[in-house]
Amino acid sequence: MSETITNESFQDLIDDLTVDGPVVGEKKFDIDNFFQLKDPEGQTTEFSHIDILRRADETFWMPLETDRHTITNITDYEIFINKSEKWVPIKDWFETEEI
């Protein structure tokens, strides 16, 4: 199970996230044909909106639930690149502009 941070508001989540290091990047996208994330166990989930935060310690965090009360460490996840039809680690994808 991936590490999570939970709080009553998204701003409080961000405050809690920065306790261990500042947020140094963010990628937000809304697309019609969905993003696919794969967790370390191989389970895939589709999202039409993603908001991934990169912390200075090179961990990546995202709210996986629509209520945005919990963010999950997705550093070990992979994302499917529609353009190349390949799964890539979140860290590698974060450095590109590919969707």
Tab-separated table of C-alpha atoms in Angstrom, residues 2-50:
chain	number	residue	atom	x	y	z
A	2	SER	CA	1.307	3.439	-0.927
A	3	GLU	CA	1.913	6.172	1.627
A	4	THR	CA	-0.925	8.698	1.925
A	5	ILE	CA	-1.588	12.055	3.581
A	6	THR	CA	-5.151	12.937	4.601
A	7	ASN	CA	-6.642	16.231	5.755
A	8	GLU	CA	-9.945	18.129	5.626
A	9	SER	CA	-8.922	20.568	2.891
A	10	PHE	CA	-6.629	20.385	-0.114
A	11	GLN	CA	-4.621	23.374	1.161
A	12	ASP	CA	-4.033	21.591	4.478
A	13	LEU	CA	-2.874	18.543	2.487
A	14	ILE	CA	-0.327	20.690	0.690
A	15	ASP	CA	0.837	22.134	4.007
A	16	ASP	CA	1.260	18.600	5.388
A	17	LEU	CA	3.060	17.497	2.227
A	18	THR	CA	5.642	20.274	2.516
A	19	VAL	CA	6.655	19.287	6.052
A	20	ASP	CA	9.196	16.827	4.567
A	21	GLY	CA	10.272	19.126	1.734
A	22	PRO	CA	8.905	21.830	-0.549
A	23	VAL	CA	6.808	21.139	-3.621
A	24	VAL	CA	9.040	21.957	-6.595
A	25	GLY	CA	6.789	21.085	-9.529
A	26	GLU	CA	3.257	20.331	-10.604
A	27	LYS	CA	1.596	18.880	-13.698
A	28	LYS	CA	-2.147	19.265	-14.248
A	29	PHE	CA	-4.044	17.923	-17.230
A	30	ASP	CA	-7.651	17.371	-18.279
A	31	ILE	CA	-8.113	15.151	-21.323
A	32	ASP	CA	-11.021	13.392	-22.978
A	33	ASN	CA	-9.428	10.004	-23.627
A	34	PHE	CA	-8.177	9.408	-20.073
A	35	PHE	CA	-4.875	8.911	-18.325
A	36	GLN	CA	-4.039	5.447	-17.082
A	37	LEU	CA	-1.982	4.948	-13.933
A	38	LYS	CA	-0.617	1.571	-12.867
A	39	ASP	CA	0.247	0.948	-9.232
A	40	PRO	CA	3.185	-1.251	-8.142
A	41	GLU	CA	0.826	-4.263	-7.876
A	42	GLY	CA	-0.160	-3.863	-11.538
A	43	GLN	CA	-3.693	-2.510	-11.002
A	44	THR	CA	-4.614	0.201	-13.514
A	45	THR	CA	-6.970	3.125	-12.961
A	46	GLU	CA	-8.215	5.693	-15.478
A	47	PHE	CA	-8.419	9.424	-14.813
A	48	SER	CA	-9.715	12.277	-16.961
A	49	HIS	CA	-7.931	14.790	-14.737
A	50	ILE	CA	-4.550	14.462	-13.098
